[in-house]
Coordinates of C-alpha atoms in Angstrom, one line a residue:
Chain W
M1220 CA -29.2 28.4 -2.9
Y1221 CA -26.3 25.9 -1.9
E1222 CA -24.2 29.6 -0.8
D1223 CA -22.7 27.8 1.9
I1224 CA -21.5 24.5 0.0
V1225 CA -20.1 26.0 -3.4
D1226 CA -17.6 28.0 -2.1
L1227 CA -16.2 25.8 0.7
D1228 CA -12.2 26.0 1.2
A1229 CA -11.8 22.7 3.2
G1230 CA -14.0 19.7 3.8
I1231 CA -15.4 19.1 7.6
E1232 CA -15.1 15.3 8.4
E1233 CA -12.8 13.1 10.2
L1234 CA -9.2 12.1 8.3
F1235 CA -9.0 8.6 9.6
C1236 CA -5.4 7.5 8.4
D1237 CA -1.9 10.0 9.1
P1238 CA -0.7 11.2 5.3
D1239 CA 2.5 12.3 6.8
P1240 CA 5.2 10.7 4.5
D1241 CA 8.0 10.5 7.0
N1242 CA 5.9 8.5 9.4
A1243 CA 5.2 6.4 6.4
R1244 CA 9.0 6.0 5.5
A1245 CA 9.7 5.6 9.4
F1246 CA 7.5 2.4 9.0
F1247 CA 8.7 1.1 5.2
K1248 CA 12.1 1.4 6.5
N1249 CA 11.9 -1.5 8.5
K1250 CA 9.4 -3.4 6.0
N1251 CA 11.4 -6.8 5.2
R1252 CA 13.0 -6.8 2.0
G1253 CA 13.9 -10.6 1.7
L1254 CA 13.2 -12.9 -0.9
V1255 CA 11.6 -15.0 1.7
N1256 CA 8.5 -17.8 1.7
K1257 CA 5.2 -16.0 2.2
V1258 CA 3.2 -18.6 1.6
T1259 CA 0.5 -19.0 4.4
S1260 CA -3.2 -20.1 5.4
V1261 CA -6.2 -18.1 5.3
E1262 CA -6.5 -18.2 8.8
Q1263 CA -3.0 -17.4 9.6
A1264 CA -3.1 -14.6 7.3
V1265 CA -6.0 -12.5 9.0
G1266 CA -4.8 -13.7 12.3
V1267 CA -1.4 -12.5 12.2
H1268 CA -1.7 -9.7 9.8
I1269 CA -5.0 -7.6 10.7
N1270 CA -5.7 -6.5 14.1
D1271 CA -8.4 -4.9 16.1
G1272 CA -8.7 -1.2 14.9
D1273 CA -6.3 -1.8 11.7
Y1274 CA -7.3 0.5 8.6
I1275 CA -8.0 -2.1 5.6
A1276 CA -8.3 -1.4 1.6
V1277 CA -9.6 -4.0 -0.4
G1278 CA -8.8 -4.6 -4.0
G1279 CA -10.8 -5.0 -7.3
F1280 CA -14.1 -3.9 -7.9
G1281 CA -16.1 -4.9 -4.6
H1282 CA -17.8 -8.1 -6.8
V1283 CA -15.1 -8.3 -9.2
R1284 CA -12.0 -9.7 -8.4
I1285 CA -12.5 -9.5 -4.8
P1286 CA -10.5 -11.8 -1.9
T1287 CA -13.9 -13.2 -0.7
A1288 CA -11.8 -16.0 1.9
I1289 CA -10.0 -13.5 3.7
L1290 CA -13.2 -11.1 4.2
M1291 CA -15.3 -14.0 5.7
E1292 CA -12.6 -15.2 7.9
I1293 CA -12.0 -11.2 8.7
V1294 CA -15.7 -11.8 10.1
R1295 CA -15.2 -15.3 11.1
Q1296 CA -12.1 -14.1 13.5
K1297 CA -14.8 -11.1 14.6
K1298 CA -12.4 -8.6 14.0
R1299 CA -13.2 -5.2 15.6
N1300 CA -13.0 -1.4 14.8
L1301 CA -11.7 -2.2 11.6
G1302 CA -11.3 1.0 9.3
M1303 CA -12.3 0.6 5.9
A1304 CA -11.7 2.7 2.4
G1305 CA -14.9 2.2 0.9
H1306 CA -13.4 2.6 -2.7
T1307 CA -15.5 0.9 -5.3
S1308 CA -17.3 -1.4 -2.3
I1309 CA -19.7 -3.9 -2.6
Y1310 CA -19.7 -6.8 -1.0
D1311 CA -17.0 -6.5 0.6
S1312 CA -17.8 -3.7 2.5
D1313 CA -21.3 -5.1 2.8
L1314 CA -19.9 -8.4 4.8
L1315 CA -17.4 -5.9 7.2
A1316 CA -20.2 -3.6 7.9
T1317 CA -23.0 -5.8 8.4
A1318 CA -21.2 -8.3 10.5
G1319 CA -20.0 -5.4 12.6
C1320 CA -16.4 -5.4 12.2
M1321 CA -16.1 -1.9 10.8
D1322 CA -16.7 1.6 12.9
R1323 CA -15.6 4.1 10.5
C1324 CA -15.0 4.2 6.3
D1325 CA -13.8 6.6 3.7
I1326 CA -16.9 6.1 1.5
S1327 CA -16.7 6.6 -2.5
Y1328 CA -19.4 4.0 -3.1
V1329 CA -21.1 1.3 -0.6
I1330 CA -24.5 -0.4 -0.2
G1331 CA -24.9 -0.4 -4.0
Y1332 CA -25.1 -3.7 -6.2
E1333 CA -24.9 -1.5 -9.5
I1334 CA -27.8 -2.7 -11.5
R1335 CA -29.0 -5.2 -8.8
G1336 CA -29.9 -2.3 -6.6
L1337 CA -29.2 -1.9 -3.1
S1338 CA -28.3 -4.1 0.2
A1339 CA -30.7 -3.7 2.7
S1340 CA -28.2 -4.8 5.3
A1341 CA -25.2 -2.9 4.5
R1342 CA -28.0 0.3 4.2
R1343 CA -28.8 -0.6 8.1
A1344 CA -25.1 -0.4 8.6
F1345 CA -24.0 2.7 6.9
Q1346 CA -27.0 4.3 7.9
S1347 CA -26.4 4.0 11.8
K1348 CA -24.2 6.2 14.0
D1349 CA -21.7 3.1 14.8
I1350 CA -20.2 3.9 11.5
R1351 CA -18.1 7.3 11.4
K1352 CA -18.4 8.2 8.1
T1353 CA -16.2 10.4 5.5
D1354 CA -17.5 10.6 1.9
W1355 CA -14.9 11.1 -1.5
S1356 CA -15.3 9.9 -4.8
N1357 CA -13.9 6.8 -6.6
G1358 CA -11.1 8.9 -8.5
A1359 CA -10.3 10.6 -4.9
L1360 CA -9.7 7.6 -3.3
A1361 CA -7.8 6.2 -6.1
W1362 CA -5.4 9.4 -6.3
R1363 CA -5.2 9.4 -2.2
F1364 CA -3.4 5.9 -2.8
A1365 CA -1.2 7.3 -5.9
A1366 CA 0.0 9.9 -3.3
A1367 CA 0.8 7.5 -0.6
A1368 CA 2.4 5.2 -3.0
A1369 CA 4.5 7.9 -4.3
G1370 CA 5.5 8.9 -0.6
L1371 CA 3.6 12.0 -0.7
S1372 CA 1.4 13.6 2.0
F1373 CA -1.4 15.2 -0.9
I1374 CA -2.3 15.2 -4.5
P1375 CA -3.9 18.0 -6.2
S1376 CA -7.0 17.6 -8.4
R1377 CA -9.9 19.5 -10.3
H1378 CA -12.9 17.6 -9.1
M1379 CA -15.2 17.3 -6.0
L1380 CA -15.0 21.5 -5.1
G1381 CA -18.1 23.1 -4.9
T1382 CA -20.1 20.1 -4.0
D1383 CA -21.4 18.4 -0.3
T1384 CA -19.2 15.3 -1.3
F1385 CA -16.2 17.8 -1.0
K1386 CA -18.2 19.2 2.3
R1387 CA -18.1 15.9 3.7
S1388 CA -14.8 15.1 2.9
A1389 CA -11.6 15.6 5.0
A1390 CA -9.9 17.2 1.4
R1391 CA -8.8 20.6 1.3
S1392 CA -8.2 23.3 -1.4
I1393 CA -4.9 24.6 -2.6
T1394 CA -3.7 27.3 -4.7
C1395 CA -1.3 26.0 -7.7
P1396 CA 1.7 28.1 -7.1
F1397 CA 2.5 27.8 -11.0
T1398 CA -0.7 29.1 -12.4
G1399 CA -2.8 30.8 -9.4
K1400 CA -5.5 28.0 -10.2
K1401 CA -7.9 26.7 -7.2
F1402 CA -7.1 22.9 -6.9
A1403 CA -8.6 20.4 -4.5
A1404 CA -5.6 18.7 -2.0
L1405 CA -6.4 15.2 -1.5
P1406 CA -4.2 13.6 1.4
A1407 CA -2.5 10.9 0.9
L1408 CA -4.2 7.3 2.4
Y1409 CA -1.6 4.8 3.8
P1410 CA -3.8 2.1 4.9
D1411 CA -2.7 -0.6 7.6
V1412 CA -3.2 -3.4 5.2
A1413 CA -4.7 -4.2 1.8
I1414 CA -6.3 -7.3 1.1
I1415 CA -6.1 -8.1 -3.0
H1416 CA -7.1 -11.2 -4.5
V1417 CA -5.3 -11.7 -8.1
H1418 CA -4.8 -14.5 -11.1
E1419 CA -1.1 -15.9 -10.1
A1420 CA 1.5 -14.9 -7.6
D1421 CA 4.7 -16.5 -6.5
S1422 CA 5.6 -17.7 -3.0
Y1423 CA 7.8 -14.5 -2.6
G1424 CA 4.5 -12.6 -3.5
N1425 CA 4.7 -10.9 -7.0
S1426 CA 1.8 -11.0 -8.1
L1427 CA 0.3 -10.7 -11.6
I1428 CA -3.5 -9.6 -12.8
K1429 CA -3.5 -11.2 -15.8
D1430 CA -7.1 -10.3 -17.1
G1431 CA -9.5 -7.6 -16.8
I1432 CA -9.3 -3.9 -15.1
M1433 CA -6.8 -3.2 -12.4
V1434 CA -8.7 -0.5 -10.4
S1435 CA -6.3 0.8 -8.4
D1436 CA -4.6 -2.1 -7.4
P1437 CA -1.1 -1.6 -8.3
Q1438 CA -1.2 1.8 -6.7
L1439 CA -2.9 0.5 -3.5
A1440 CA -0.4 -2.1 -3.1
R1441 CA 2.3 0.5 -2.7
A1442 CA 0.3 2.5 -0.6
A1443 CA -0.7 -0.3 2.0
K1444 CA 1.8 -0.9 5.1
R1445 CA 1.1 -4.3 4.9
V1446 CA -0.4 -6.0 1.7
I1447 CA -2.2 -9.8 1.9
I1448 CA -2.3 -11.5 -1.6
T1449 CA -4.8 -14.1 -2.3
C1450 CA -4.6 -16.1 -6.0
E1451 CA -6.4 -18.3 -8.0
R1452 CA -3.3 -20.0 -8.7
L1453 CA 0.2 -20.3 -7.2
I1454 CA 3.2 -20.3 -10.0
S1455 CA 7.3 -20.8 -9.9
H1456 CA 9.1 -17.5 -9.3
D1457 CA 10.9 -18.6 -12.7
E1458 CA 7.5 -17.4 -14.1
V1459 CA 7.7 -14.6 -12.8
R1460 CA 11.3 -13.9 -14.1
A1461 CA 10.8 -14.7 -17.8
N1462 CA 8.3 -11.9 -18.1
P1463 CA 9.0 -8.7 -15.5
Q1464 CA 6.5 -6.8 -17.3
A1465 CA 3.3 -9.0 -16.5
T1466 CA 4.3 -8.1 -12.8
T1467 CA 1.4 -6.0 -11.4
I1468 CA 2.5 -6.2 -8.0
P1469 CA 6.4 -6.4 -6.8
Y1470 CA 7.1 -9.0 -3.8
W1471 CA 8.3 -6.2 -1.2
C1472 CA 4.8 -4.9 -0.9
V1473 CA 3.8 -8.2 -0.1
D1474 CA 3.5 -9.7 3.2
A1475 CA 1.4 -13.1 2.6
V1476 CA 0.4 -15.1 -0.2
V1477 CA -2.6 -17.4 0.1
E1478 CA -3.4 -19.8 -3.0
V1479 CA -7.6 -19.8 -3.1
P1480 CA -9.2 -21.0 -6.3
Y1481 CA -12.6 -19.6 -6.7
G1482 CA -11.4 -17.0 -4.5
S1483 CA -13.5 -14.3 -5.9
H1484 CA -17.0 -16.3 -5.7
P1485 CA -19.3 -14.8 -5.6
G1486 CA -17.7 -12.0 -7.7
N1487 CA -16.4 -12.0 -11.3
M1488 CA -12.9 -13.0 -11.9
P1489 CA -11.7 -12.0 -15.5
G1490 CA -10.7 -14.7 -17.3
E1491 CA -11.8 -17.2 -15.0
Y1492 CA -15.6 -17.4 -13.9
W1493 CA -18.7 -14.9 -14.4
F1494 CA -20.8 -13.4 -11.3
D1495 CA -22.6 -16.1 -9.4
E1496 CA -26.3 -14.3 -9.8
D1497 CA -28.3 -16.7 -8.2
Y1498 CA -26.2 -16.1 -4.7
F1499 CA -26.2 -12.4 -5.3
K1500 CA -30.0 -12.5 -5.6
M1501 CA -30.3 -15.0 -2.4
Y1502 CA -28.0 -12.9 -0.2
L1503 CA -29.6 -9.9 -1.3
D1504 CA -32.9 -11.6 -0.6
T1505 CA -32.2 -12.6 2.8
V1506 CA -30.5 -10.0 4.6
K1507 CA -33.6 -7.6 3.4
T1508 CA -34.8 -8.5 7.3
E1509 CA -32.3 -8.7 10.2
E1510 CA -33.5 -12.1 11.2
G1511 CA -32.3 -13.2 7.5
T1512 CA -29.2 -11.8 8.1
E1513 CA -28.4 -13.6 11.3
R1514 CA -29.3 -16.4 9.1
F1515 CA -27.1 -16.1 6.4
Y1516 CA -23.8 -15.1 8.9
Q1517 CA -24.5 -18.0 11.0
E1518 CA -25.2 -20.5 7.7
Y1519 CA -22.3 -19.4 5.0
I1520 CA -19.8 -17.7 7.7
Y1521 CA -19.9 -19.0 11.3
N1522 CA -21.0 -22.4 10.7
V1523 CA -18.6 -22.8 7.7
K1524 CA -15.3 -24.2 8.7
N1525 CA -13.3 -22.6 5.6
F1526 CA -13.4 -21.2 1.9
E1527 CA -13.0 -24.9 0.7
D1528 CA -16.2 -25.8 3.1
Y1529 CA -18.0 -22.8 1.6
I1530 CA -17.4 -23.4 -2.1
E1531 CA -19.0 -27.1 -1.1
K1532 CA -21.9 -25.2 0.3
I1533 CA -22.4 -23.0 -2.8
G1534 CA -22.4 -25.7 -5.3
G1535 CA -18.7 -27.1 -5.6
V1536 CA -16.5 -26.9 -8.3
R1537 CA -19.6 -28.1 -10.4
R1538 CA -21.1 -24.7 -9.7
M1539 CA -17.6 -22.8 -10.4
I1540 CA -17.6 -24.9 -14.0
E1541 CA -20.9 -23.4 -14.6
L1542 CA -19.9 -19.8 -14.1
R1543 CA -16.7 -20.6 -16.1
G1544 CA -19.2 -21.8 -19.2
I1545 CA -21.0 -17.9 -18.7
E1546 CA -17.4 -16.2 -18.6
K1547 CA -16.1 -17.7 -21.8
L1548 CA -19.5 -16.9 -23.4
I1549 CA -20.9 -20.6 -23.5
F1550 CA -24.0 -19.8 -21.3
T1551 CA -25.8 -16.5 -21.0
N1552 CA -26.0 -15.1 -17.6
K1553 CA -29.4 -17.4 -17.1
G1554 CA -27.1 -20.4 -17.2
Chain B
M675 CA -45.7 2.1 -37.8
C676 CA -45.8 2.6 -33.9
A677 CA -44.2 -0.2 -32.0
D678 CA -44.8 -1.5 -28.8
Y679 CA -42.6 -0.6 -25.9
N680 CA -42.1 -0.1 -22.5
P681 CA -40.9 3.5 -20.6
L682 CA -37.7 1.8 -20.0
E683 CA -37.2 0.8 -23.4
L684 CA -38.1 4.2 -24.3
L685 CA -35.4 5.8 -22.2
V686 CA -32.5 3.1 -23.3
C687 CA -33.8 3.9 -27.0
V688 CA -33.5 7.7 -27.1
G689 CA -30.3 7.6 -24.8
S690 CA -28.4 5.4 -27.3
R691 CA -29.5 8.1 -30.0
V692 CA -27.0 10.7 -27.9
I693 CA -23.9 8.5 -28.5
E694 CA -21.6 9.9 -31.9
D695 CA -19.5 7.5 -33.3
N696 CA -16.1 8.3 -32.7
S697 CA -16.6 10.3 -29.6
T698 CA -15.2 9.1 -26.2
V699 CA -17.8 8.5 -23.9
F700 CA -17.2 7.9 -19.9
V701 CA -20.2 5.3 -19.3
G702 CA -21.7 4.7 -15.9
T703 CA -23.4 1.9 -14.3
G704 CA -27.0 0.5 -15.0
V705 CA -28.9 2.2 -18.2
P706 CA -26.1 3.9 -19.5
M707 CA -24.2 0.6 -20.3
A708 CA -27.0 -0.8 -22.6
A709 CA -27.9 2.6 -24.2
T710 CA -24.0 2.4 -25.2
M711 CA -23.9 -0.9 -26.3
L712 CA -27.1 -0.5 -28.2
A713 CA -25.7 2.6 -29.8
Q714 CA -22.5 0.6 -30.9
K715 CA -24.7 -2.3 -32.3
L716 CA -26.9 0.3 -34.4
H717 CA -24.7 3.4 -35.2
S718 CA -21.7 4.0 -33.4
P719 CA -19.3 1.1 -33.8
N720 CA -16.3 3.2 -33.3
V721 CA -17.3 5.1 -30.3
I722 CA -14.8 4.9 -27.8
T723 CA -16.4 3.8 -24.1
I724 CA -14.3 4.0 -21.2
F725 CA -15.3 2.3 -17.9
E726 CA -13.9 3.8 -14.1
A727 CA -12.5 0.5 -13.2
G728 CA -10.1 0.7 -16.4
A729 CA -11.2 -0.5 -19.2
V730 CA -11.3 1.7 -22.3
A731 CA -13.2 0.8 -25.9
P732 CA -14.3 -2.6 -25.7
Q733 CA -16.4 -4.5 -28.1
M734 CA -19.2 -6.0 -25.6
P735 CA -20.3 -9.1 -26.0
G736 CA -22.4 -8.9 -23.4
L737 CA -24.8 -6.4 -21.1
P738 CA -22.1 -6.1 -18.2
I739 CA -23.6 -6.2 -14.7
S740 CA -21.0 -4.0 -13.8
V741 CA -18.7 -1.0 -14.7
G742 CA -15.5 -3.3 -13.8
D743 CA -16.6 -6.8 -15.2
S744 CA -14.6 -8.4 -17.7
R745 CA -17.3 -7.9 -20.1
T746 CA -15.9 -4.3 -20.1
S747 CA -12.7 -5.3 -21.0
Y748 CA -13.8 -7.8 -24.0
K749 CA -11.6 -6.7 -26.7
A750 CA -11.2 -3.6 -25.2
L751 CA -8.0 -1.2 -26.4
I752 CA -6.5 -1.2 -22.7
A753 CA -7.5 -2.8 -19.8
S754 CA -5.8 0.2 -17.5
T755 CA -6.8 1.7 -14.0
M756 CA -8.9 3.9 -12.7
N757 CA -6.2 6.2 -12.2
D758 CA -5.4 6.0 -15.7
V759 CA -8.4 6.8 -17.3
M760 CA -9.6 9.2 -14.4
E761 CA -6.7 11.3 -15.4
A762 CA -7.6 11.2 -18.7
C763 CA -10.7 12.7 -18.0
Q764 CA -8.7 15.5 -15.8
R765 CA -6.6 16.1 -19.0
G766 CA -9.4 16.8 -21.2
M767 CA -9.7 13.9 -23.4
V768 CA -13.2 12.5 -22.7
D769 CA -16.1 14.0 -24.6
Y770 CA -19.1 12.9 -22.9
T771 CA -19.9 11.5 -19.5
F772 CA -23.3 9.4 -19.2
L773 CA -24.8 9.1 -15.9
G774 CA -27.8 7.1 -14.2
G775 CA -30.6 8.5 -12.4
A776 CA -30.5 9.8 -8.9
Q777 CA -31.9 13.1 -7.4
I778 CA -31.6 16.4 -9.6
D779 CA -32.2 19.9 -9.1
M780 CA -33.0 22.7 -12.0
Y781 CA -29.1 22.9 -12.3
G782 CA -28.2 19.6 -13.2
N783 CA -26.9 18.7 -9.6
L784 CA -26.9 15.2 -8.3
N785 CA -28.0 13.3 -5.6
S786 CA -26.4 9.6 -4.8
T787 CA -25.5 9.9 -1.4
M788 CA -27.8 10.6 1.3
I789 CA -31.8 11.7 2.0
G790 CA -32.3 13.4 4.9
E791 CA -30.6 16.3 6.9
D792 CA -28.0 14.6 9.5
Y793 CA -25.1 13.3 7.6
Q794 CA -24.1 10.7 9.8
Q795 CA -27.6 9.2 10.4
P796 CA -29.4 9.9 7.9
K797 CA -32.9 9.0 7.1
A798 CA -32.0 6.9 3.7
R799 CA -27.9 6.3 3.2
L800 CA -27.4 5.7 -1.0
P801 CA -24.1 4.5 -2.5
G802 CA -22.4 7.9 -2.6
S803 CA -20.7 9.3 -5.7
G804 CA -18.9 6.4 -6.8
G805 CA -17.1 7.8 -10.1
A806 CA -20.0 10.6 -10.9
N807 CA -18.7 13.6 -8.9
D808 CA -14.9 13.0 -10.9
L809 CA -16.9 12.1 -14.3
A810 CA -19.3 15.6 -14.0
S811 CA -16.3 17.5 -13.0
L812 CA -14.0 16.3 -15.8
C813 CA -15.8 15.3 -18.6
W814 CA -16.7 18.4 -21.2
R815 CA -20.2 17.2 -21.5
T816 CA -22.6 15.3 -18.9
I817 CA -25.5 13.6 -20.0
V818 CA -27.6 12.2 -17.5
I819 CA -30.5 9.6 -18.2
T820 CA -33.1 8.7 -15.4
P821 CA -36.9 8.3 -15.4
M822 CA -38.8 11.6 -14.5
D823 CA -41.0 12.2 -11.5
N824 CA -41.4 14.4 -8.7
R825 CA -39.3 13.0 -6.1
R826 CA -36.2 12.6 -8.7
F827 CA -36.4 15.9 -10.0
V828 CA -36.4 18.3 -6.8
E829 CA -36.4 22.1 -6.2
R830 CA -33.2 21.4 -4.0
V831 CA -31.0 17.8 -3.7
D832 CA -30.6 17.0 -0.3
F833 CA -27.0 16.3 -0.9
I834 CA -24.9 17.8 -4.0
T835 CA -22.8 14.4 -4.8
T836 CA -22.1 15.1 -8.2
P837 CA -21.9 19.0 -9.8
G838 CA -23.9 20.1 -12.5
Y839 CA -24.1 24.0 -12.8
L840 CA -24.1 24.5 -8.6
N841 CA -25.8 27.5 -8.2
G842 CA -25.6 29.3 -11.7
K843 CA -23.5 30.5 -14.3
G844 CA -19.8 30.6 -13.5
A845 CA -20.3 28.7 -10.2
R846 CA -18.5 25.8 -11.5
E847 CA -15.5 28.0 -12.7
K848 CA -15.8 29.6 -9.4
A849 CA -15.4 26.7 -7.1
G850 CA -12.0 25.7 -9.0
L851 CA -13.7 22.8 -11.6
P852 CA -12.0 23.0 -15.0
A853 CA -13.9 25.8 -17.5
N854 CA -16.3 25.4 -20.0
T855 CA -17.6 21.8 -18.4
G856 CA -21.0 20.8 -17.2
P857 CA -24.2 19.3 -17.7
Y858 CA -25.7 19.0 -21.6
K859 CA -28.9 16.9 -21.6
V860 CA -31.0 15.2 -19.7
I861 CA -32.9 12.3 -21.0
T862 CA -36.0 10.7 -19.6
N863 CA -39.1 8.8 -20.2
L864 CA -40.9 11.8 -21.2
C865 CA -38.8 14.1 -23.0
I866 CA -35.1 15.3 -23.7
L867 CA -33.8 18.4 -21.5
G868 CA -31.2 20.3 -22.0
Y869 CA -30.0 24.3 -20.8
D870 CA -30.4 27.7 -21.2
D871 CA -27.3 29.0 -22.1
E872 CA -27.7 32.1 -19.7
T873 CA -29.3 30.8 -16.7
C874 CA -28.1 27.8 -16.8
R875 CA -31.5 26.3 -15.6
M876 CA -33.0 23.0 -17.1
R877 CA -35.0 23.2 -20.0
I878 CA -37.7 21.5 -22.3
E879 CA -36.1 20.8 -25.7
S880 CA -37.9 17.8 -27.1
L881 CA -40.8 15.8 -26.3
H882 CA -41.5 12.3 -26.6
P883 CA -44.6 10.9 -28.4
G884 CA -48.2 11.7 -26.8
V885 CA -46.6 13.8 -24.3
S886 CA -47.4 17.3 -23.3
V887 CA -45.5 20.2 -21.5
E888 CA -48.0 20.2 -18.9
Q889 CA -47.3 16.2 -18.3
V890 CA -43.5 16.9 -17.8
Q891 CA -44.2 19.8 -16.0
D892 CA -46.3 17.9 -13.7
N893 CA -43.8 15.4 -13.3
C894 CA -40.9 17.9 -12.1
G895 CA -40.6 19.5 -8.8
F896 CA -39.4 22.9 -9.7
E897 CA -40.3 25.4 -13.0
L898 CA -39.0 24.3 -16.4
L899 CA -38.3 26.3 -19.0
K900 CA -39.0 25.9 -22.8
A901 CA -36.5 25.8 -25.7
K902 CA -37.9 28.4 -28.3
S903 CA -39.3 25.6 -30.7
L904 CA -39.9 22.5 -29.1
E905 CA -39.6 19.2 -31.2
I906 CA -41.0 15.8 -31.2
T907 CA -38.8 12.7 -30.3
P908 CA -39.2 9.8 -32.8
P909 CA -40.5 6.9 -31.2
P910 CA -38.1 3.8 -31.1
T911 CA -38.4 2.1 -33.9
Q912 CA -38.4 -2.0 -34.6
E913 CA -34.8 -2.5 -35.6
E914 CA -34.0 -0.6 -32.1
L915 CA -36.3 -2.3 -30.3
R916 CA -35.1 -5.8 -31.7
I917 CA -31.5 -5.3 -31.2
L918 CA -32.3 -4.4 -27.8
R919 CA -34.6 -7.0 -26.7
E920 CA -32.6 -10.0 -28.7
E921 CA -28.5 -8.8 -28.2
V922 CA -28.4 -5.8 -25.5
D923 CA -30.3 -7.0 -22.7
P924 CA -32.0 -10.6 -23.5
D925 CA -31.9 -11.1 -19.7
G926 CA -34.3 -8.0 -19.0
Y927 CA -31.7 -6.7 -16.3
I928 CA -32.5 -3.0 -17.5
I929 CA -35.6 -3.0 -19.4
G930 CA -37.4 -5.4 -17.4
R931 CA -39.2 -7.8 -19.5

């Protein structure tokens, strides 16, 4: 049983991003090193930094600390043929896949909403041939970002081997030159654009994740060619200099900074506000049918001018204060 | 006295008992989160729980909805990166991983990726590995917790997302996975399963109250081995059920009440 899988030496699916470190160096050689003001708008950040065909990666954990404003703007501006790292992705990849923005995806987790179940719209999108797929594990994509952040072309690792996850990846295997042991070899992943929501950033892009988990955001920010940061609050440059240990992402990785209060809604923002469970339930119920899906995207994205209008639509600051109450353990999940 | 409980409550209570105090346990999403939280409140206050988004050893104030949400890092020892905690597994620091349900075969291989034959256009696409492949490859012992039926316990999984013993003894090592790792227990609503040392095939070790071997076999798509002496699982206690319902999952996310 499974003979065709357990002894494979290389995955057979498509490698979407060039892992060559010298091509990456040629790009980074010309990246701006200046301490310049990068504060812009959501519309400008997406319009200027995200092109049709780009490969993007999203920070946070799919429904925790996600850059919702940028994701919705990508849908609104009708970006097409995007590649995506479906790394710990939930609402983020659902939006882009369902809206038809994506044509290829490195998958480690998509469609699922953890204990809430699955998204029917994401499932329809990912079951279609319209999205070319290559599978990995969460650890694999985390380490692929780390390899790119280190300026390498691959990283050895000891998982995936012997499984269909390896077969349907673009990983290979390698013999360790020191021990003779067999390892997986994961190609470095240099995304064109990373989009990351943080608690605080200064106008140059120095960014602080001040509460909760970091997932692979420190690695991702360093691996990506361009980085868009959205933050709950802009802070002064002096605050960064006063406590440099707290900087999660240094300015030189960053190309655009946008202040977006409540920017992770309906996701959890650690220390700030809890998940909007009513919204997730509404979303997952609505997208069960194609007609409902169309209605949701018209109502919540295409017919909404910007993120401020969206926040009004979901109940405004009053709703966000309720979600802050749950986050601060004042109320239960049921509000 | 026999308490009234539903199958999911039984699953969570029995699952919580395998969590040892002071062990390092990497917890997957869903039922494992509830079982771990129950264990921490009842008998393993010093269990070191690890979550894939980077949180280590929280004192969870309420049931997390996600293995990355703010409750997983509440009063934790460190809120770190996925890279950091996965590397801890790879270096041999993590005793157990505790994973939720999916399609499973007699060697404990798990499928959470797809149903069907055509990879690019599957009959049903599922989420994928998440962290499961990493954890079951790199932690010392893998515990799976899942309801038991013929659709989940199958002769051959459509896709090996996450490695069990692959196709038998020695296959993990031959493939290149770290030595002396692999499946340990499967906790279901009917019984506790383990693995035969020689064949690495799944076997019945303990039957839950009122459950027969025939009933377990009827709910399994492959032939199960039996341990030499079968035990009877003690039913959930009033104390376990009270803490589970009142403190762990008052909103009924997992236990459905």
